[in-house]
GROMACS .gro file of N, CA and C in nm:
model
  531
    1UNK      N    1   2.661   1.902  -4.042
    1UNK     CA    2   2.746   1.807  -3.988
    1UNK      C    3   2.690   1.756  -3.857
    2UNK      N    4   2.696   1.619  -3.847
    2UNK     CA    5   2.635   1.559  -3.721
    2UNK      C    6   2.714   1.589  -3.595
    3UNK      N    7   2.641   1.586  -3.495
    3UNK     CA    8   2.699   1.600  -3.353
    3UNK      C    9   2.757   1.467  -3.317
    4UNK      N   10   2.839   1.457  -3.213
    4UNK     CA   11   2.883   1.328  -3.165
    4UNK      C   12   2.782   1.234  -3.123
    5UNK      N   13   2.811   1.107  -3.124
    5UNK     CA   14   2.713   1.012  -3.093
    5UNK      C   15   2.756   0.940  -2.960
    6UNK      N   16   2.656   0.927  -2.866
    6UNK     CA   17   2.692   0.856  -2.743
    6UNK      C   18   2.665   0.707  -2.776
    7UNK      N   19   2.763   0.630  -2.770
    7UNK     CA   20   2.765   0.491  -2.818
    7UNK      C   21   2.708   0.406  -2.697
    8UNK      N   22   2.689   0.276  -2.730
    8UNK     CA   23   2.637   0.179  -2.623
    8UNK      C   24   2.718   0.164  -2.501
    9UNK      N   25   2.850   0.171  -2.520
    9UNK     CA   26   2.944   0.163  -2.406
    9UNK      C   27   2.939   0.285  -2.332
   10UNK      N   28   2.915   0.404  -2.393
   10UNK     CA   29   2.896   0.536  -2.317
   10UNK      C   30   2.780   0.517  -2.224
   11UNK      N   31   2.670   0.462  -2.278
   11UNK     CA   32   2.548   0.442  -2.197
   11UNK      C   33   2.574   0.345  -2.074
   12UNK      N   34   2.661   0.244  -2.110
   12UNK     CA   35   2.697   0.159  -1.994
   12UNK      C   36   2.764   0.217  -1.892
   13UNK      N   37   2.869   0.305  -1.946
   13UNK     CA   38   2.945   0.397  -1.837
   13UNK      C   39   2.855   0.486  -1.752
   14UNK      N   40   2.767   0.548  -1.826
   14UNK     CA   41   2.668   0.638  -1.738
   14UNK      C   42   2.586   0.547  -1.646
   15UNK      N   43   2.533   0.435  -1.683
   15UNK     CA   44   2.464   0.348  -1.603
   15UNK      C   45   2.538   0.305  -1.470
   16UNK      N   46   2.671   0.274  -1.500
   16UNK     CA   47   2.749   0.229  -1.390
   16UNK      C   48   2.782   0.347  -1.296
   17UNK      N   49   2.797   0.463  -1.350
   17UNK     CA   50   2.822   0.591  -1.260
   17UNK      C   51   2.701   0.608  -1.182
   18UNK      N   52   2.582   0.605  -1.252
   18UNK     CA   53   2.452   0.631  -1.173
   18UNK      C   54   2.422   0.515  -1.068
   19UNK      N   55   2.482   0.409  -1.082
   19UNK     CA   56   2.477   0.292  -0.982
   19UNK      C   57   2.557   0.319  -0.871
   20UNK      N   58   2.649   0.418  -0.870
   20UNK     CA   59   2.744   0.443  -0.771
   20UNK      C   60   2.867   0.348  -0.769
   21UNK      N   61   2.888   0.294  -0.879
   21UNK     CA   62   3.016   0.204  -0.888
   21UNK      C   63   3.137   0.301  -0.886
   22UNK      N   64   3.240   0.237  -0.819
   22UNK     CA   65   3.362   0.318  -0.816
   22UNK      C   66   3.452   0.319  -0.947
   23UNK      N   67   3.392   0.393  -1.044
   23UNK     CA   68   3.456   0.397  -1.183
   23UNK      C   69   3.461   0.547  -1.216
   24UNK      N   70   3.566   0.587  -1.301
   24UNK     CA   71   3.589   0.716  -1.344
   24UNK      C   72   3.492   0.750  -1.457
   25UNK      N   73   3.450   0.886  -1.455
   25UNK     CA   74   3.367   0.929  -1.572
   25UNK      C   75   3.454   0.957  -1.687
   26UNK      N   76   3.424   1.054  -1.773
   26UNK     CA   77   3.506   1.094  -1.882
   26UNK      C   78   3.632   1.155  -1.839
   27UNK      N   79   3.741   1.080  -1.881
   27UNK     CA   80   3.874   1.114  -1.839
   27UNK      C   81   3.971   1.139  -1.957
   28UNK      N   82   3.948   1.077  -2.075
   28UNK     CA   83   4.053   1.085  -2.179
   28UNK      C   84   3.980   1.118  -2.309
   29UNK      N   85   4.058   1.176  -2.405
   29UNK     CA   86   4.023   1.204  -2.535
   29UNK      C   87   4.115   1.126  -2.623
   30UNK      N   88   4.062   1.056  -2.732
   30UNK     CA   89   4.155   0.997  -2.839
   30UNK      C   90   4.125   1.063  -2.969
   31UNK      N   91   4.235   1.084  -3.052
   31UNK     CA   92   4.211   1.126  -3.181
   31UNK      C   93   4.276   1.028  -3.278
   32UNK      N   94   4.217   1.017  -3.395
   32UNK     CA   95   4.266   0.929  -3.491
   32UNK      C   96   4.232   0.956  -3.633
   33UNK      N   97   4.279   0.877  -3.724
   33UNK     CA   98   4.262   0.929  -3.869
   33UNK      C   99   4.161   0.846  -3.939
   34UNK      N  100   4.066   0.778  -3.871
   34UNK     CA  101   3.957   0.717  -3.937
   34UNK      C  102   3.989   0.586  -4.004
   35UNK      N  103   3.891   0.554  -4.097
   35UNK     CA  104   3.917   0.429  -4.166
   35UNK      C  105   3.892   0.457  -4.331
   36UNK      N  106   3.895   0.346  -4.406
   36UNK     CA  107   3.890   0.352  -4.551
   36UNK      C  108   3.751   0.408  -4.598
   37UNK      N  109   3.647   0.411  -4.517
   37UNK     CA  110   3.508   0.451  -4.567
   37UNK      C  111   3.511   0.599  -4.572
   38UNK      N  112   3.607   0.670  -4.506
   38UNK     CA  113   3.615   0.811  -4.497
   38UNK      C  114   3.691   0.868  -4.620
   39UNK      N  115   3.631   0.875  -4.737
   39UNK     CA  116   3.697   0.910  -4.866
   39UNK      C  117   3.673   1.063  -4.901
   40UNK      N  118   3.552   1.123  -4.855
   40UNK     CA  119   3.517   1.254  -4.893
   40UNK      C  120   3.557   1.339  -4.771
   41UNK      N  121   3.679   1.419  -4.766
   41UNK     CA  122   3.705   1.496  -4.650
   41UNK      C  123   3.610   1.590  -4.594
   42UNK      N  124   3.515   1.638  -4.677
   42UNK     CA  125   3.418   1.729  -4.623
   42UNK      C  126   3.275   1.654  -4.586
   43UNK      N  127   3.274   1.529  -4.604
   43UNK     CA  128   3.152   1.453  -4.577
   43UNK      C  129   3.193   1.331  -4.489
   44UNK      N  130   3.214   1.342  -4.361
   44UNK     CA  131   3.243   1.228  -4.274
   44UNK      C  132   3.133   1.125  -4.261
   45UNK      N  133   3.178   0.999  -4.249
   45UNK     CA  134   3.069   0.896  -4.227
   45UNK      C  135   3.005   0.914  -4.090
   46UNK      N  136   2.885   0.865  -4.073
   46UNK     CA  137   2.820   0.879  -3.945
   46UNK      C  138   2.889   0.767  -3.852
   47UNK      N  139   2.898   0.806  -3.731
   47UNK     CA  140   2.967   0.716  -3.633
   47UNK      C  141   2.860   0.602  -3.605
   48UNK      N  142   2.914   0.491  -3.553
   48UNK     CA  143   2.837   0.362  -3.528
   48UNK      C  144   2.809   0.346  -3.379
   49UNK      N  145   2.679   0.330  -3.344
   49UNK     CA  146   2.642   0.320  -3.204
   49UNK      C  147   2.716   0.196  -3.138
   50UNK      N  148   2.757   0.100  -3.219
   50UNK     CA  149   2.814  -0.017  -3.158
   50UNK      C  150   2.962  -0.010  -3.154
   51UNK      N  151   3.028   0.111  -3.186
   51UNK     CA  152   3.176   0.125  -3.171
   51UNK      C  153   3.207   0.118  -3.040
   52UNK      N  154   3.329   0.064  -3.011
   52UNK     CA  155   3.386   0.055  -2.873
   52UNK      C  156   3.525   0.118  -2.873
   53UNK      N  157   3.577   0.153  -2.992
   53UNK     CA  158   3.709   0.223  -3.002
   53UNK      C  159   3.700   0.312  -3.130
   54UNK      N  160   3.802   0.375  -3.143
   54UNK     CA  161   3.818   0.467  -3.270
   54UNK      C  162   3.860   0.372  -3.371
   55UNK      N  163   3.832   0.397  -3.503
   55UNK     CA  164   3.871   0.319  -3.613
   55UNK      C  165   4.017   0.297  -3.620
   56UNK      N  166   4.099   0.419  -3.610
   56UNK     CA  167   4.245   0.415  -3.606
   56UNK      C  168   4.293   0.521  -3.513
   57UNK      N  169   4.301   0.483  -3.377
   57UNK     CA  170   4.343   0.574  -3.273
   57UNK      C  171   4.500   0.594  -3.300
   58UNK      N  172   4.536   0.719  -3.287
   58UNK     CA  173   4.674   0.755  -3.302
   58UNK      C  174   4.739   0.827  -3.175
   59UNK      N  175   4.645   0.895  -3.092
   59UNK     CA  176   4.705   0.954  -2.967
   59UNK      C  177   4.583   0.966  -2.870
   60UNK      N  178   4.621   0.977  -2.742
   60UNK     CA  179   4.527   0.979  -2.639
   60UNK      C  180   4.572   1.069  -2.536
   61UNK      N  181   4.492   1.138  -2.464
   61UNK     CA  182   4.535   1.248  -2.353
   61UNK      C  183   4.439   1.252  -2.248
   62UNK      N  184   4.482   1.266  -2.137
   62UNK     CA  185   4.383   1.281  -2.011
   62UNK      C  186   4.343   1.420  -2.018
   63UNK      N  187   4.225   1.446  -1.951
   63UNK     CA  188   4.178   1.585  -1.943
   63UNK      C  189   4.262   1.671  -1.854
   64UNK      N  190   4.270   1.798  -1.888
   64UNK     CA  191   4.332   1.891  -1.792
   64UNK      C  192   4.243   1.976  -1.709
   65UNK      N  193   4.109   1.960  -1.746
   65UNK     CA  194   4.010   2.029  -1.661
   65UNK      C  195   3.875   1.977  -1.685
   66UNK      N  196   3.793   1.973  -1.576
   66UNK     CA  197   3.654   1.942  -1.580
   66UNK      C  198   3.585   2.040  -1.500
   67UNK      N  199   3.473   2.099  -1.557
   67UNK     CA  200   3.397   2.209  -1.486
   67UNK      C  201   3.252   2.203  -1.514
   68UNK      N  202   3.174   2.273  -1.439
   68UNK     CA  203   3.043   2.302  -1.473
   68UNK      C  204   3.031   2.416  -1.571
   69UNK      N  205   2.947   2.418  -1.663
   69UNK     CA  206   2.926   2.531  -1.754
   69UNK      C  207   2.784   2.587  -1.759
   70UNK      N  208   2.765   2.707  -1.797
   70UNK     CA  209   2.633   2.771  -1.804
   70UNK      C  210   2.634   2.839  -1.929
   71UNK      N  211   2.514   2.833  -2.003
   71UNK     CA  212   2.500   2.904  -2.133
   71UNK      C  213   2.499   3.058  -2.101
   72UNK      N  214   2.567   3.132  -2.182
   72UNK     CA  215   2.576   3.272  -2.162
   72UNK      C  216   2.618   3.339  -2.295
   73UNK      N  217   2.530   3.420  -2.341
   73UNK     CA  218   2.557   3.479  -2.476
   73UNK      C  219   2.690   3.558  -2.477
   74UNK      N  220   2.747   3.605  -2.368
   74UNK     CA  221   2.870   3.665  -2.357
   74UNK      C  222   2.983   3.579  -2.341
   75UNK      N  223   2.960   3.447  -2.316
   75UNK     CA  224   3.066   3.346  -2.293
   75UNK      C  225   3.176   3.337  -2.405
   76UNK      N  226   3.294   3.314  -2.356
   76UNK     CA  227   3.395   3.309  -2.479
   76UNK      C  228   3.414   3.156  -2.513
   77UNK      N  229   3.372   3.070  -2.442
   77UNK     CA  230   3.386   2.921  -2.485
   77UNK      C  231   3.255   2.903  -2.574
   78UNK      N  232   3.291   2.864  -2.698
   78UNK     CA  233   3.184   2.839  -2.801
   78UNK      C  234   3.202   2.689  -2.843
   79UNK      N  235   3.087   2.613  -2.824
   79UNK     CA  236   3.093   2.477  -2.874
   79UNK      C  237   2.962   2.457  -2.948
   80UNK      N  238   2.965   2.422  -3.073
   80UNK     CA  239   2.851   2.384  -3.167
   80UNK      C  240   2.765   2.515  -3.171
   81UNK      N  241   2.835   2.641  -3.178
   81UNK     CA  242   2.748   2.760  -3.178
   81UNK      C  243   2.689   2.814  -3.054
   82UNK      N  244   2.708   2.744  -2.941
   82UNK     CA  245   2.656   2.781  -2.817
   82UNK      C  246   2.753   2.829  -2.735
   83UNK      N  247   2.733   2.958  -2.660
   83UNK     CA  248   2.835   3.022  -2.582
   83UNK      C  249   2.814   2.975  -2.441
   84UNK      N  250   2.923   2.953  -2.367
   84UNK     CA  251   2.926   2.913  -2.234
   84UNK      C  252   3.024   2.988  -2.145
   85UNK      N  253   3.006   2.991  -2.018
   85UNK     CA  254   3.095   3.040  -1.923
   85UNK      C  255   3.113   2.925  -1.814
   86UNK      N  256   3.242   2.919  -1.762
   86UNK     CA  257   3.258   2.820  -1.644
   86UNK      C  258   3.200   2.878  -1.520
   87UNK      N  259   3.152   2.796  -1.442
   87UNK     CA  260   3.085   2.838  -1.315
   87UNK      C  261   3.109   2.746  -1.202
   88UNK      N  262   3.114   2.791  -1.082
   88UNK     CA  263   3.116   2.700  -0.969
   88UNK      C  264   2.983   2.643  -0.927
   89UNK      N  265   2.884   2.710  -0.974
   89UNK     CA  266   2.748   2.660  -0.952
   89UNK      C  267   2.715   2.520  -1.022
   90UNK      N  268   2.652   2.435  -0.948
   90UNK     CA  269   2.630   2.307  -1.013
   90UNK      C  270   2.513   2.313  -1.112
   91UNK      N  271   2.551   2.270  -1.235
   91UNK     CA  272   2.450   2.284  -1.343
   91UNK      C  273   2.431   2.147  -1.402
   92UNK      N  274   2.352   2.150  -1.506
   92UNK     CA  275   2.321   2.017  -1.584
   92UNK      C  276   2.423   1.996  -1.694
   93UNK      N  277   2.532   2.095  -1.714
   93UNK     CA  278   2.619   2.090  -1.822
   93UNK      C  279   2.754   2.077  -1.774
   94UNK      N  280   2.835   1.988  -1.824
   94UNK     CA  281   2.970   1.962  -1.785
   94UNK      C  282   3.063   1.987  -1.904
   95UNK      N  283   3.170   2.045  -1.879
   95UNK     CA  284   3.272   2.070  -1.980
   95UNK      C  285   3.397   1.982  -1.941
   96UNK      N  286   3.463   1.910  -2.034
   96UNK     CA  287   3.567   1.829  -2.012
   96UNK      C  288   3.672   1.876  -2.121
   97UNK      N  289   3.794   1.932  -2.075
   97UNK     CA  290   3.885   1.989  -2.150
   97UNK      C  291   4.002   1.914  -2.181
   98UNK      N  292   4.046   1.909  -2.308
   98UNK     CA  293   4.169   1.838  -2.351
   98UNK      C  294   4.259   1.916  -2.439
   99UNK      N  295   4.382   1.903  -2.416
   99UNK     CA  296   4.470   1.979  -2.492
   99UNK      C  297   4.590   1.889  -2.546
  100UNK      N  298   4.609   1.878  -2.675
  100UNK     CA  299   4.717   1.806  -2.741
  100UNK      C  300   4.822   1.916  -2.773
  101UNK      N  301   4.933   1.918  -2.716
  101UNK     CA  302   5.041   2.019  -2.737
  101UNK      C  303   5.092   1.999  -2.871
  102UNK      N  304   5.163   2.103  -2.914
  102UNK     CA  305   5.219   2.106  -3.053
  102UNK      C  306   5.277   1.978  -3.110
  103UNK      N  307   5.369   1.920  -3.032
  103UNK     CA  308   5.440   1.812  -3.077
  103UNK      C  309   5.366   1.689  -3.067
  104UNK      N  310   5.253   1.680  -2.983
  104UNK     CA  311   5.185   1.547  -2.961
  104UNK      C  312   5.085   1.491  -3.068
  105UNK      N  313   5.032   1.594  -3.154
  105UNK     CA  314   4.950   1.543  -3.256
  105UNK      C  315   5.005   1.586  -3.398
  106UNK      N  316   5.133   1.624  -3.402
  106UNK     CA  317   5.176   1.683  -3.524
  106UNK      C  318   5.186   1.577  -3.633
  107UNK      N  319   5.147   1.603  -3.760
  107UNK     CA  320   5.148   1.510  -3.864
  107UNK      C  321   5.031   1.418  -3.874
  108UNK      N  322   4.934   1.423  -3.775
  108UNK     CA  323   4.826   1.330  -3.779
  108UNK      C  324   4.714   1.394  -3.855
  109UNK      N  325   4.648   1.321  -3.946
  109UNK     CA  326   4.527   1.369  -4.012
  109UNK      C  327   4.414   1.332  -3.918
  110UNK      N  328   4.351   1.427  -3.848
  110UNK     CA  329   4.251   1.402  -3.745
  110UNK      C  330   4.122   1.394  -3.799
  111UNK      N  331   4.049   1.280  -3.822
  111UNK     CA  332   3.925   1.260  -3.882
  111UNK      C  333   3.827   1.219  -3.779
  112UNK      N  334   3.874   1.164  -3.666
  112UNK     CA  335   3.773   1.121  -3.564
  112UNK      C  336   3.829   1.146  -3.426
  113UNK      N  337   3.741   1.164  -3.334
  113UNK     CA  338   3.772   1.177  -3.187
  113UNK      C  339   3.681   1.096  -3.107
  114UNK      N  340   3.717   1.072  -2.993
  114UNK     CA  341   3.618   1.008  -2.893
  114UNK      C  342   3.660   1.028  -2.746
  115UNK      N  343   3.567   1.031  -2.672
  115UNK     CA  344   3.584   1.053  -2.526
  115UNK      C  345   3.582   0.923  -2.454
  116UNK      N  346   3.667   0.894  -2.362
  116UNK     CA  347   3.664   0.761  -2.285
  116UNK      C  348   3.666   0.785  -2.146
  117UNK      N  349   3.613   0.688  -2.063
  117UNK     CA  350   3.624   0.695  -1.921
  117UNK      C  351   3.617   0.548  -1.866
  118UNK      N  352   3.614   0.535  -1.738
  118UNK     CA  353   3.618   0.400  -1.692
  118UNK      C  354   3.756   0.364  -1.643
  119UNK      N  355   3.804   0.247  -1.677
  119UNK     CA  356   3.933   0.200  -1.647
  119UNK      C  357   4.039   0.219  -1.744
  120UNK      N  358   4.060   0.340  -1.795
  120UNK     CA  359   4.172   0.365  -1.890
  120UNK      C  360   4.303   0.350  -1.820
  121UNK      N  361   4.400   0.279  -1.884
  121UNK     CA  362   4.536   0.265  -1.826
  121UNK      C  363   4.631   0.273  -1.941
  122UNK      N  364   4.748   0.315  -1.922
  122UNK     CA  365   4.862   0.319  -2.015
  122UNK      C  366   4.948   0.202  -1.980
  123UNK      N  367   5.043   0.172  -2.071
  123UNK     CA  368   5.148   0.065  -2.041
  123UNK      C  369   5.235   0.111  -1.929
  124UNK      N  370   5.289   0.007  -1.862
  124UNK     CA  371   5.378   0.033  -1.760
  124UNK      C  372   5.505   0.122  -1.803
  125UNK      N  373   5.537   0.223  -1.711
  125UNK     CA  374   5.650   0.301  -1.752
  125UNK      C  375   5.614   0.431  -1.810
  126UNK      N  376   5.493   0.452  -1.863
  126UNK     CA  377   5.456   0.563  -1.927
  126UNK      C  378   5.435   0.676  -1.820
  127UNK      N  379   5.508   0.789  -1.831
  127UNK     CA  380   5.486   0.880  -1.725
  127UNK      C  381   5.411   1.010  -1.742
  128UNK      N  382   5.364   1.034  -1.855
  128UNK     CA  383   5.284   1.155  -1.878
  128UNK      C  384   5.131   1.116  -1.900
  129UNK      N  385   5.046   1.216  -1.917
  129UNK     CA  386   4.894   1.218  -1.941
  129UNK      C  387   4.875   1.180  -2.093
  130UNK      N  388   4.991   1.168  -2.175
  130UNK     CA  389   4.975   1.149  -2.324
  130UNK      C  390   5.020   1.003  -2.367
  131UNK      N  391   4.950   0.949  -2.445
  131UNK     CA  392   4.986   0.813  -2.504
  131UNK      C  393   4.977   0.811  -2.651
  132UNK      N  394   5.077   0.754  -2.715
  132UNK     CA  395   5.081   0.753  -2.871
  132UNK      C  396   5.051   0.621  -2.914
  133UNK      N  397   5.015   0.612  -3.045
  133UNK     CA  398   5.007   0.485  -3.112
  133UNK      C  399   4.893   0.393  -3.084
  134UNK      N  400   4.794   0.453  -3.020
  134UNK     CA  401   4.662   0.363  -2.988
  134UNK      C  402   4.686   0.250  -2.895
  135UNK      N  403   4.586   0.149  -2.893
  135UNK     CA  404   4.586   0.044  -2.796
  135UNK      C  405   4.683  -0.056  -2.822
  136UNK      N  406   4.765  -0.083  -2.718
  136UNK     CA  407   4.861  -0.195  -2.723
  136UNK      C  408   4.804  -0.330  -2.757
  137UNK      N  409   4.883  -0.403  -2.838
  137UNK     CA  410   4.848  -0.551  -2.859
  137UNK      C  411   4.984  -0.604  -2.899
  138UNK      N  412   5.023  -0.721  -2.837
  138UNK     CA  413   5.155  -0.772  -2.867
  138UNK      C  414   5.186  -0.801  -3.007
  139UNK      N  415   5.089  -0.847  -3.085
  139UNK     CA  416   5.100  -0.888  -3.216
  139UNK      C  417   5.065  -0.780  -3.315
  140UNK      N  418   4.942  -0.720  -3.304
  140UNK     CA  419   4.895  -0.618  -3.412
  140UNK      C  420   4.939  -0.481  -3.383
  141UNK      N  421   4.966  -0.439  -3.271
  141UNK     CA  422   5.021  -0.299  -3.224
  141UNK      C  423   5.113  -0.312  -3.114
  142UNK      N  424   5.226  -0.360  -3.134
  142UNK     CA  425   5.328  -0.364  -3.023
  142UNK      C  426   5.377  -0.215  -2.976
  143UNK      N  427   5.360  -0.109  -3.069
  143UNK     CA  428   5.410   0.032  -3.029
  143UNK      C  429   5.293   0.106  -2.962
  144UNK      N  430   5.173   0.046  -2.938
  144UNK     CA  431   5.065   0.119  -2.873
  144UNK      C  432   5.100   0.136  -2.725
  145UNK      N  433   5.052   0.247  -2.673
  145UNK     CA  434   5.087   0.283  -2.535
  145UNK      C  435   4.963   0.286  -2.445
  146UNK      N  436   4.845   0.258  -2.504
  146UNK     CA  437   4.722   0.234  -2.412
  146UNK      C  438   4.704   0.097  -2.393
  147UNK      N  439   4.707   0.060  -2.263
  147UNK     CA  440   4.696  -0.089  -2.225
  147UNK      C  441   4.545  -0.118  -2.206
  148UNK      N  442   4.469  -0.042  -2.145
  148UNK     CA  443   4.323  -0.059  -2.129
  148UNK      C  444   4.248   0.057  -2.179
  149UNK      N  445   4.165   0.045  -2.285
  149UNK     CA  446   4.108   0.159  -2.345
  149UNK      C  447   3.988   0.218  -2.264
  150UNK      N  448   3.931   0.150  -2.180
  150UNK     CA  449   3.817   0.198  -2.106
  150UNK      C  450   3.690   0.194  -2.191
  151UNK      N  451   3.580   0.261  -2.151
  151UNK     CA  452   3.453   0.277  -2.216
  151UNK      C  453   3.468   0.397  -2.311
  152UNK      N  454   3.440   0.370  -2.443
  152UNK     CA  455   3.414   0.483  -2.535
  152UNK      C  456   3.266   0.544  -2.501
  153UNK      N  457   3.272   0.665  -2.461
  153UNK     CA  458   3.151   0.737  -2.440
  153UNK      C  459   3.087   0.798  -2.560
  154UNK      N  460   3.156   0.880  -2.621
  154UNK     CA  461   3.098   0.955  -2.743
  154UNK      C  462   3.215   0.951  -2.850
  155UNK      N  463   3.159   0.945  -2.974
  155UNK     CA  464   3.255   0.926  -3.090
  155UNK      C  465   3.203   1.023  -3.193
  156UNK      N  466   3.293   1.091  -3.267
  156UNK     CA  467   3.248   1.186  -3.381
  156UNK      C  468   3.354   1.166  -3.485
  157UNK      N  469   3.304   1.162  -3.616
  157UNK     CA  470   3.389   1.167  -3.731
  157UNK      C  471   3.384   1.306  -3.777
  158UNK      N  472   3.486   1.372  -3.814
  158UNK     CA  473   3.489   1.526  -3.839
  158UNK      C  474   3.560   1.530  -3.980
  159UNK      N  475   3.530   1.650  -4.041
  159UNK     CA  476   3.585   1.672  -4.165
  159UNK      C  477   3.743   1.670  -4.155
  160UNK      N  478   3.816   1.640  -4.258
  160UNK     CA  479   3.954   1.624  -4.252
  160UNK      C  480   4.022   1.744  -4.194
  161UNK      N  481   4.109   1.720  -4.103
  161UNK     CA  482   4.194   1.833  -4.038
  161UNK      C  483   4.330   1.774  -4.039
  162UNK      N  484   4.403   1.803  -4.140
  162UNK     CA  485   4.545   1.751  -4.161
  162UNK      C  486   4.630   1.843  -4.091
  163UNK      N  487   4.678   1.795  -3.980
  163UNK     CA  488   4.771   1.880  -3.886
  163UNK      C  489   4.908   1.844  -3.938
  164UNK      N  490   4.965   1.931  -4.019
  164UNK     CA  491   5.095   1.906  -4.073
  164UNK      C  492   5.201   2.003  -4.008
  165UNK      N  493   5.152   2.102  -3.949
  165UNK     CA  494   5.253   2.193  -3.876
  165UNK      C  495   5.220   2.195  -3.718
  166UNK      N  496   5.315   2.252  -3.660
  166UNK     CA  497   5.293   2.250  -3.516
  166UNK      C  498   5.183   2.349  -3.471
  167UNK      N  499   5.082   2.294  -3.431
  167UNK     CA  500   4.962   2.368  -3.385
  167UNK      C  501   4.897   2.284  -3.281
  168UNK      N  502   4.869   2.355  -3.167
  168UNK     CA  503   4.808   2.292  -3.051
  168UNK      C  504   4.668   2.264  -3.084
  169UNK      N  505   4.607   2.148  -3.042
  169UNK     CA  506   4.474   2.108  -3.056
  169UNK      C  507   4.390   2.102  -2.939
  170UNK      N  508   4.292   2.172  -2.921
  170UNK     CA  509   4.207   2.182  -2.805
  170UNK      C  510   4.075   2.126  -2.837
  171UNK      N  511   4.018   2.034  -2.760
  171UNK     CA  512   3.881   1.975  -2.773
  171UNK      C  513   3.817   1.989  -2.631
  172UNK      N  514   3.685   2.022  -2.641
  172UNK     CA  515   3.613   2.037  -2.523
  172UNK      C  516   3.483   1.937  -2.543
  173UNK      N  517   3.470   1.845  -2.453
  173UNK     CA  518   3.346   1.767  -2.454
  173UNK      C  519   3.248   1.849  -2.360
  174UNK      N  520   3.125   1.868  -2.419
  174UNK     CA  521   3.017   1.930  -2.351
  174UNK      C  522   2.906   1.834  -2.323
  175UNK      N  523   2.891   1.786  -2.201
  175UNK     CA  524   2.788   1.695  -2.171
  175UNK      C  525   2.671   1.768  -2.107
  176UNK      N  526   2.558   1.759  -2.157
  176UNK     CA  527   2.430   1.798  -2.099
  176UNK      C  528   2.344   1.691  -2.046
  177UNK      N  529   2.309   1.700  -1.921
  177UNK     CA  530   2.237   1.595  -1.847
  177UNK      C  531   2.091   1.636  -1.845
   0.00000   0.00000   0.00000
């Protein structure tokens, strides 16, 4: 299975951060159910480097933690088969943690996820770190709660994960510089 792909807008976000622009790094994770090309649940299509959004975003959540990570064979955080521990030491590896609570992603078939940064904003009046129904558009998606999607940094299509019961979803973005 392929790893996530850092897309062009993710590279622009990185360049803007390196230039010292006042912009947020990775702050949000979005989950969605993919598109019509995803027909084999065990064989996800490759992500597209030109993507700027998920194919079908269903929910988005702000991170609850960002921290430095260090590889450690005894570490309990395992991402793509590599064990990590959190550390106060500045390292070249960053972990960005996201948690969708039981009710927030219930009933969604999760086939794609993406990490976003920059100028992410929700519609006026939304009071939590969670937004449902994707990006707002007055005609095509009036129920969307994401007003400004920000920069898509990394996207990944994953094997079918049909979340039909109340189960919390945890995702960790590991960025190695």
